[in-house]
Tab-separated table of C-alpha atoms in Angstrom:
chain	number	residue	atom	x	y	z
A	1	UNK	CA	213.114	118.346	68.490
A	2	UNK	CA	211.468	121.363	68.568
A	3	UNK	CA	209.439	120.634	65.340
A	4	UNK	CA	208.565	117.219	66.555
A	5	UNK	CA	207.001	118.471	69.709
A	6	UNK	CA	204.801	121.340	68.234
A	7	UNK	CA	203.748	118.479	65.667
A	8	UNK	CA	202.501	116.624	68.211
A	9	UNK	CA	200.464	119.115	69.803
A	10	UNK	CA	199.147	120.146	66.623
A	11	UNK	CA	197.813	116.954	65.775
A	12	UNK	CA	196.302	116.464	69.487
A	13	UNK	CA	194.394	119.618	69.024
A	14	UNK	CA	192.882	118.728	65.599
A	15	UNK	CA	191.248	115.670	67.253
A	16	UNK	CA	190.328	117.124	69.896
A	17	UNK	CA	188.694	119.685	67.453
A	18	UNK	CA	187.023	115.904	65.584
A	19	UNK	CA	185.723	114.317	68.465
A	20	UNK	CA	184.083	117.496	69.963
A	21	UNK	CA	182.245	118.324	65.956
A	22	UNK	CA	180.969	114.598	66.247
A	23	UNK	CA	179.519	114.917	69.543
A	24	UNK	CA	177.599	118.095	68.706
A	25	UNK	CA	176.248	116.406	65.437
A	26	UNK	CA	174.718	113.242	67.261
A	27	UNK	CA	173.214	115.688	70.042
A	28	UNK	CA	172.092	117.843	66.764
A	29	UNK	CA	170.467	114.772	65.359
A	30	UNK	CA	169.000	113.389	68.537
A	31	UNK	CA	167.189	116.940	68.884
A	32	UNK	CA	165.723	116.470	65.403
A	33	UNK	CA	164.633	113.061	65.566
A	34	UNK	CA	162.221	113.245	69.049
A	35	UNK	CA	160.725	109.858	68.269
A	36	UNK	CA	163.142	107.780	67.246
A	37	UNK	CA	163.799	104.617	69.674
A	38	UNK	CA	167.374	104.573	70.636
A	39	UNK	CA	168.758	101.649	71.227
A	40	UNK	CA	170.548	100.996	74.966
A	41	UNK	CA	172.730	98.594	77.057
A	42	UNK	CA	172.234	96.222	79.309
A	43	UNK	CA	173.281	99.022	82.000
A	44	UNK	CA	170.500	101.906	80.790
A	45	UNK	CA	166.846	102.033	82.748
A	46	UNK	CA	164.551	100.812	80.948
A	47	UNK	CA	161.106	102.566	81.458
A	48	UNK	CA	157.847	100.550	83.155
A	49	UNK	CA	155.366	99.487	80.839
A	50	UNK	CA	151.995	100.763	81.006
A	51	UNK	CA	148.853	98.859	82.699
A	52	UNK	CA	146.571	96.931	80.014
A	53	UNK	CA	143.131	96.392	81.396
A	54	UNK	CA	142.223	92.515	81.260
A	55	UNK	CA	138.941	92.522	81.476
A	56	UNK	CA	135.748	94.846	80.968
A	57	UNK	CA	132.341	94.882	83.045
A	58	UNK	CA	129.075	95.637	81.446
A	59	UNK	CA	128.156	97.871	83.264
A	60	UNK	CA	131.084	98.649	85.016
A	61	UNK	CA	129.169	99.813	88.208
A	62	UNK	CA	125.937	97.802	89.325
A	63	UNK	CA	123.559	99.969	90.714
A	64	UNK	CA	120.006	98.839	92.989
A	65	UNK	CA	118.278	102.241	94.068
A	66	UNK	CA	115.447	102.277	96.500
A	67	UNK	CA	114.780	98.837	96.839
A	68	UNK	CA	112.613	97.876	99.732
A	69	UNK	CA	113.347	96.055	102.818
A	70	UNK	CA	112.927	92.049	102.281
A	71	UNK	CA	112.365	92.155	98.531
A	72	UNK	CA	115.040	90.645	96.110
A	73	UNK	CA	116.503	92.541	92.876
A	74	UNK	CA	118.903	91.149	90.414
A	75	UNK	CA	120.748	92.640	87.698
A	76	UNK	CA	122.973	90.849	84.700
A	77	UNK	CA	126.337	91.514	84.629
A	78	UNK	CA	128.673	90.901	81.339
A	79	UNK	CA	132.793	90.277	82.125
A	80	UNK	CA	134.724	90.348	78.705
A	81	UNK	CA	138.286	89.106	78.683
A	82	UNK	CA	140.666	91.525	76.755
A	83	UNK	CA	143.904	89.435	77.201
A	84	UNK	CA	145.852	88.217	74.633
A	85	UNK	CA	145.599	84.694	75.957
A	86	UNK	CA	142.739	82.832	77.829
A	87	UNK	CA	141.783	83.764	81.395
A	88	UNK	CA	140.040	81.568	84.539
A	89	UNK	CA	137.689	82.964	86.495
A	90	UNK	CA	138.641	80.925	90.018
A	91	UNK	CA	136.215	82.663	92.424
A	92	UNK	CA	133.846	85.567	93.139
A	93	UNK	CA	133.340	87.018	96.225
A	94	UNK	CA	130.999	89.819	97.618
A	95	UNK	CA	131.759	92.232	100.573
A	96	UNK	CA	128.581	92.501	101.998
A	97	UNK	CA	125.924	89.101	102.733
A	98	UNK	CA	122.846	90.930	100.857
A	99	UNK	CA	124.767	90.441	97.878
A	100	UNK	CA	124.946	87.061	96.286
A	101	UNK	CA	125.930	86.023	93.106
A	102	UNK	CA	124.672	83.177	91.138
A	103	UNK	CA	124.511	81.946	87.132
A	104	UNK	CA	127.848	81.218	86.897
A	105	UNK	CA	129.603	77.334	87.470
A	106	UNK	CA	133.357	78.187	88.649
A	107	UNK	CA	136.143	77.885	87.408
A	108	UNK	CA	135.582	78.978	84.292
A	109	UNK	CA	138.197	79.614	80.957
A	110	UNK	CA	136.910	82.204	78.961
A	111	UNK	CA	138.646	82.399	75.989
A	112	UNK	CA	140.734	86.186	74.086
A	113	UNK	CA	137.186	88.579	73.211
A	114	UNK	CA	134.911	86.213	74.590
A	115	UNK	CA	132.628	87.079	77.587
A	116	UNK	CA	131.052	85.370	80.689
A	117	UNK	CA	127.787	86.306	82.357
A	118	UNK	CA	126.451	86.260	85.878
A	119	UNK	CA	124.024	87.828	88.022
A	120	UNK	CA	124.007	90.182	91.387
A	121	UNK	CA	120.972	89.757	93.482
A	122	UNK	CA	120.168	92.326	96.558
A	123	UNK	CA	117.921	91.039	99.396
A	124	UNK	CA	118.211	94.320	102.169
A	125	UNK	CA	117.665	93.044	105.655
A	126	UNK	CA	117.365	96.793	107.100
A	127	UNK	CA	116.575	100.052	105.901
A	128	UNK	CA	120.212	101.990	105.531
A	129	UNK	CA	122.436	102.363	102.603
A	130	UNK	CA	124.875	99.331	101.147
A	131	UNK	CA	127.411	99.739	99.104
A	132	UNK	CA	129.814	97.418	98.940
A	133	UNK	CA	132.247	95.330	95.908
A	134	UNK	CA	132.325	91.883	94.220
A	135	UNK	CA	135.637	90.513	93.800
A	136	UNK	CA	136.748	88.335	90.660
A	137	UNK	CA	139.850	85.949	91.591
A	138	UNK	CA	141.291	85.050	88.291
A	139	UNK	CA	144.466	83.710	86.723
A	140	UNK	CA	145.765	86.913	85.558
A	141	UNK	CA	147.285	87.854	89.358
A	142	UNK	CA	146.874	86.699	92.689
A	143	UNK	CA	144.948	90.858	93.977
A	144	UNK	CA	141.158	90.068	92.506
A	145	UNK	CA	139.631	92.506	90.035
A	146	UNK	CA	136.962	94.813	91.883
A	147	UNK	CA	133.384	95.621	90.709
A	148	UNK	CA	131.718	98.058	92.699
A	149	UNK	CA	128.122	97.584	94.037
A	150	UNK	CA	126.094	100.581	95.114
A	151	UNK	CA	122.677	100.362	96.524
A	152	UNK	CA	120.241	102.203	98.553
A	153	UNK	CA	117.129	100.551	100.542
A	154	UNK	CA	113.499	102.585	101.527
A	155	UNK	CA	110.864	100.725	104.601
A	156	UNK	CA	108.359	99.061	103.479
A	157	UNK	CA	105.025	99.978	104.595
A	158	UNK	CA	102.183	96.650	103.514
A	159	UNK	CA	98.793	97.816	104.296
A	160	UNK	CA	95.727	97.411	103.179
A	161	UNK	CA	92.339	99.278	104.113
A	162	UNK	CA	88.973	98.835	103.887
A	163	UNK	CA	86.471	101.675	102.712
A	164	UNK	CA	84.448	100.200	105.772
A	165	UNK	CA	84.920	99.399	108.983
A	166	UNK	CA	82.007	97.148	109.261
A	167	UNK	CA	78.936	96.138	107.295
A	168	UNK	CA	75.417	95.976	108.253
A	169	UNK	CA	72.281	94.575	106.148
A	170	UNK	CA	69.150	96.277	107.491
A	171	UNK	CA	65.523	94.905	106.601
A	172	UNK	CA	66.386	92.404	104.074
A	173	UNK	CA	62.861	90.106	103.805
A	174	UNK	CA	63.915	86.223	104.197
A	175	UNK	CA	64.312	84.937	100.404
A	176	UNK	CA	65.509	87.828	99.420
A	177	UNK	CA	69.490	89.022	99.062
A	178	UNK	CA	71.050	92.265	100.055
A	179	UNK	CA	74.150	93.283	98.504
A	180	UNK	CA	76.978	95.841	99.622
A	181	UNK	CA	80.374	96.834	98.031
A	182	UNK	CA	83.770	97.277	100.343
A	183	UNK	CA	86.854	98.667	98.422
A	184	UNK	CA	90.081	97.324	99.109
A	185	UNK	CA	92.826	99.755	98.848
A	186	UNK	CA	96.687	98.983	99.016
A	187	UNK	CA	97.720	101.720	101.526
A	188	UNK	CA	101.282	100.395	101.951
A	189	UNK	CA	104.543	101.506	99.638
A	190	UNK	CA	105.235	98.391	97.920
A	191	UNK	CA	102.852	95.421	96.375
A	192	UNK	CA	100.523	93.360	98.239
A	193	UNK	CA	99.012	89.828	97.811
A	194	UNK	CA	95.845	88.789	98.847
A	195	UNK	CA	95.623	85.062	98.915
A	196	UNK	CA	92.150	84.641	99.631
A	197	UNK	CA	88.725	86.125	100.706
A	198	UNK	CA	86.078	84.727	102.213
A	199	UNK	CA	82.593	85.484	104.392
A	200	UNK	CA	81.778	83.390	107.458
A	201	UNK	CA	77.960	82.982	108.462
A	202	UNK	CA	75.282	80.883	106.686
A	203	UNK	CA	73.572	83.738	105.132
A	204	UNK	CA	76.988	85.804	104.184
A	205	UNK	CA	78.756	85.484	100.599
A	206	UNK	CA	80.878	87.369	98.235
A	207	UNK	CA	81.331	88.254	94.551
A	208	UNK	CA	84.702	88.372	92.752
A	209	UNK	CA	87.871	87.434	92.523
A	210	UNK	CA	89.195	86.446	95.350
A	211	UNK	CA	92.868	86.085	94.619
A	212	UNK	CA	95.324	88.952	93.515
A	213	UNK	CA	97.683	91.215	93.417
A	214	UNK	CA	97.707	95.143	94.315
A	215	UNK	CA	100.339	97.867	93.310
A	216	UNK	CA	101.009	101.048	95.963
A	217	UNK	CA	97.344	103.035	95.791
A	218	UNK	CA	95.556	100.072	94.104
A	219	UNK	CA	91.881	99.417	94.536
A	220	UNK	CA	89.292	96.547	94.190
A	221	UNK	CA	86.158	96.370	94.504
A	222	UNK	CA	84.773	93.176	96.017
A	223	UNK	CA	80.791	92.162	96.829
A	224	UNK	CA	79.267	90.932	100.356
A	225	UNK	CA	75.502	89.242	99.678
A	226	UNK	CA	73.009	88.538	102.463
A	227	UNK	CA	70.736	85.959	101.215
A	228	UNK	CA	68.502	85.173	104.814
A	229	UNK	CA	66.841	81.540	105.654
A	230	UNK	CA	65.302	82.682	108.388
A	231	UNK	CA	64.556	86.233	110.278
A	232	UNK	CA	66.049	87.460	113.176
A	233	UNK	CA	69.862	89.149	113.480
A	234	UNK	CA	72.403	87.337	112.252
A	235	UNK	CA	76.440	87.721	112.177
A	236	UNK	CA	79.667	86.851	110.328
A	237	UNK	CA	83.090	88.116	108.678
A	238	UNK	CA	84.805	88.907	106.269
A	239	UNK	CA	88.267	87.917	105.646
A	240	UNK	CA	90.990	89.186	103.499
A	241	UNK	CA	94.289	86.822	103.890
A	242	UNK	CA	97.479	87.482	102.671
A	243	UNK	CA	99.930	84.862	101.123
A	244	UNK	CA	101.402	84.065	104.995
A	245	UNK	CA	97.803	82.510	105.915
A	246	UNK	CA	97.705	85.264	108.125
A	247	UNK	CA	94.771	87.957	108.253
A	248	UNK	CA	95.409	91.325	106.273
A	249	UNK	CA	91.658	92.878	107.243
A	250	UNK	CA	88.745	91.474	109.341
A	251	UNK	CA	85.370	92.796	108.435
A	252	UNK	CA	82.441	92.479	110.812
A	253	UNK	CA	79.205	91.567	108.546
A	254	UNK	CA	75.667	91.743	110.582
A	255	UNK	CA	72.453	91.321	108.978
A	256	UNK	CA	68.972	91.669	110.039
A	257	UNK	CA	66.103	89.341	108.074
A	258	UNK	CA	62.468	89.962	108.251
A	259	UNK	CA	59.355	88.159	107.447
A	260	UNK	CA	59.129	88.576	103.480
A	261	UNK	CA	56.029	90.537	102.083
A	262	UNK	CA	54.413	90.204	98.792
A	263	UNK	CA	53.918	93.746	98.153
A	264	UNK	CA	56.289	95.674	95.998
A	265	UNK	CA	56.920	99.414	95.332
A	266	UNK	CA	56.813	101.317	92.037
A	267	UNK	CA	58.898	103.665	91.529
A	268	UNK	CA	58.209	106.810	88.723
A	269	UNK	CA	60.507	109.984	88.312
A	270	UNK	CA	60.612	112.523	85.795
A	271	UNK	CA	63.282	111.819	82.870
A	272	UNK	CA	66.187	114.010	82.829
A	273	UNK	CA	65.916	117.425	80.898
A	274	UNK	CA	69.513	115.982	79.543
A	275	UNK	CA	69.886	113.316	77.650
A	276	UNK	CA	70.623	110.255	79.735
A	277	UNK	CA	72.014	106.415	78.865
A	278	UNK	CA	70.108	105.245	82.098
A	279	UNK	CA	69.301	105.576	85.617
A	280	UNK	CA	70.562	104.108	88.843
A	281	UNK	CA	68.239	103.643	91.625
A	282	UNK	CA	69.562	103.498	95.273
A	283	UNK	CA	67.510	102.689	98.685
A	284	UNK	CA	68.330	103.329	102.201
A	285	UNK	CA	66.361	102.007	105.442
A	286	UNK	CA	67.290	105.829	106.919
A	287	UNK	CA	66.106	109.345	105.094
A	288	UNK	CA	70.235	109.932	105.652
A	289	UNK	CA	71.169	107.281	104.125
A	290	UNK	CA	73.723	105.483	103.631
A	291	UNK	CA	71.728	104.939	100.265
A	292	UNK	CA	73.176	101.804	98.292
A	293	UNK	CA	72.522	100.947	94.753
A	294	UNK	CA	69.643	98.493	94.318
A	295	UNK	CA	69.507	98.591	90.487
A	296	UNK	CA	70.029	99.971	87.117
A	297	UNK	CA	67.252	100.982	84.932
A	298	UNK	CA	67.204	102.033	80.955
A	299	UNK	CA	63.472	103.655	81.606
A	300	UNK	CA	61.814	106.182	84.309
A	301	UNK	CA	60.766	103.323	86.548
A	302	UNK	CA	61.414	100.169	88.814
A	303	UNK	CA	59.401	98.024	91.071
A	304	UNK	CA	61.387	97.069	94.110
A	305	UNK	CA	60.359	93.221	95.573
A	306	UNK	CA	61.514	91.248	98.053
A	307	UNK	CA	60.829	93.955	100.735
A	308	UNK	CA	60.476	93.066	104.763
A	309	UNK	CA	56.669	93.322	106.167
A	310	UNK	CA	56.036	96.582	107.972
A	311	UNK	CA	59.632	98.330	107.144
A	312	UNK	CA	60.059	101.585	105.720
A	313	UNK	CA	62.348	102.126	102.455
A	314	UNK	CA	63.742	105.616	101.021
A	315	UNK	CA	64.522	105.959	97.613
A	316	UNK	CA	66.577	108.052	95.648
A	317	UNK	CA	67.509	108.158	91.588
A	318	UNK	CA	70.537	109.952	89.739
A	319	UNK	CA	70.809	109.517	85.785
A	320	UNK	CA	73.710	108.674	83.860
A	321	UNK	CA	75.390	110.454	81.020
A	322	UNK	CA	76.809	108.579	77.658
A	323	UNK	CA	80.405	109.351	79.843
A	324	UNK	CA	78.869	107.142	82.771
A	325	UNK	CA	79.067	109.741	85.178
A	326	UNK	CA	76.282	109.728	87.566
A	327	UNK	CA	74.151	113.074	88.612
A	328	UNK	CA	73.655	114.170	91.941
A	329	UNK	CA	70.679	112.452	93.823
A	330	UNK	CA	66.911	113.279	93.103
A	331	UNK	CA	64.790	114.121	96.592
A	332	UNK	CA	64.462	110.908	98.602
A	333	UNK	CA	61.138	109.571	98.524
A	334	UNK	CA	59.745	106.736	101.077
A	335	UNK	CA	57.702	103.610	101.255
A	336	UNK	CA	56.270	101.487	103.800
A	337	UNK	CA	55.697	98.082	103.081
A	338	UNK	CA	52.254	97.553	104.790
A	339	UNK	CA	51.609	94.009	107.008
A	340	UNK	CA	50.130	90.774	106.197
């Protein structure tokens, strides 16, 4: 009995011994093999699978920086489905009512790799900053996919200024036509249409185009012609509208017309020391001035006609270089344009 019993125990022991040698060899083995996928019950937690993106935007944030106040900007955006199967684009939504988004018919299926395009457009009604985020409802989940919008807005200033305030025509003889130059500047921050110019007054016209389109610090140049019927003072305007009907500038014009003479003046000067492409004679009815160009002349003289009986002109010259750029004045020199 006694033999039996210590056999017993023996062989208990030596298993014991078995099961604990094949429990360190599968931990050995499990150490060695890091990456191997073990297989697991029903009963062992199974870790979450990762997030797949389903879609990409190009670009993935829409940007509109400085815009002004009342203009519209628009910019493409590309949405490429990277699902294995086909995704429907159900509805788009924006946070904010400046944004709107059009070029896209909804729903829409757009098919594994394929892409769908649309477009943002930003109208600010007020100067401050607006982000804000479009949301795509799709298919793919009930929560919509976000893109995010960020834009910032600056005032607009429109203006546009005249180089003068008001224009006169002083001693132009009846028959004959005056002509004076007004520069229209945009003064304002963002473009500016002029619709329209035009001069009011029998004896009041202009030269030039009279429809277009000035970027921030633009200029034009634009003519006013006083062609008189009859002497005496005489008034108008001149009107620069914008595309509104609306006036952008109002320009007195005034005029005075005399009794036309036959004589004319003859003007000589002394050619320039340097060598000159031409001259450019200007006139004034004041020593003072303003002087305003009257003509351009390739020699070194010019007979002025169409003078007023009994008036008094000044004259000055300046040459011109092959670069165009015009010396300073000569000495003013005067005529009076005797009567009868």
């Amino acid at each position: 009995m006694v033999g039996t019993r210590f056999s017993k125990c023996l062989q208990r022991k030596s298993l014991s011994k078995i099961v604990l040698a094949v429990s360190a060899f599968s931990l050995l083995a499990a150490q060695v093999t890091p990456g191997r996928r073990v297989a697991t019950g029903t009963t062992a937690a199974a870790s979450a699978p990762k997030s797949e993106r389903l879609v990409e935007f190009t670009p993935d944030v829409v940007t509109f920086q400085n815009v002004p106040v009342g203009d519209t900007y628009t910019q493409a955006v590309r949405i490429t489905n990277l699902a294995e199967g086909t995704l429907q684009i159900r509805k788009i939504s924006t946070s904010n009512a400046d944004f709107q988004v059009t070029g896209i018919l909804l729903p829409v299926v757009v098919a594994h790799g394929t892409s769908e395009n649309f477009t943002i457009s930003f109208r600010p009604k007020g100067e401050s900053r607006r982000d804000g985020q479009i949301s795509i409802f799709t298919s793919s989940s009930d929560a919509p996919m976000v893109l995010t919008v960020r834009a910032s807005t600056i005032k607009v200033q429109t203006e546009l200024t005249a180089s003068e305030a008001a224009i006169d025509f002083e001693d132009v003889a009846v028959g004959g036509v005056g002509t004076q130059q007004v520069a229209l500047t945009n003064s304002g921050t963002s473009d500016l249409a002029i619709a329209g110019i035009s001069a009011t007054g029998a004896a009041f016209s202009m030269s030039g185009a009279t429809v277009m389109r000035l970027t921030p610090g633009q200029s034009v140049v634009v003519e006013v012609n006083f062609a008189p019927k009859s002497t005496g003072r005489q008034t108008g305007q001149l009107t620069i509208s914008g595309t509104d009907g609306g006036p952008l500038v109002v320009i007195p014009v005034t005029g005075t017309a005399a009794e036309s003479s036959r004589s004319t003046v003859k003007l000589n000067w002394e050619e320039s020391p340097v060598t000159a492409a031409g001259y450019v004679v200007y006139r004034s009815a004041d020593s003072s001035g303003p002087y305003r160009r009257i003509s351009e002349a390739a020699t070194s003289e010019f007979v002025d006609t169409g003078l007023a009986v009994g008036h008094t002109y000044y004259y000055v010259v300046a040459s011109v270089g092959a670069d165009q750029v015009e010396s300073e004045y000569s000495s003013p020199i005067s005529a009076t344009v005797p009567e009868g």
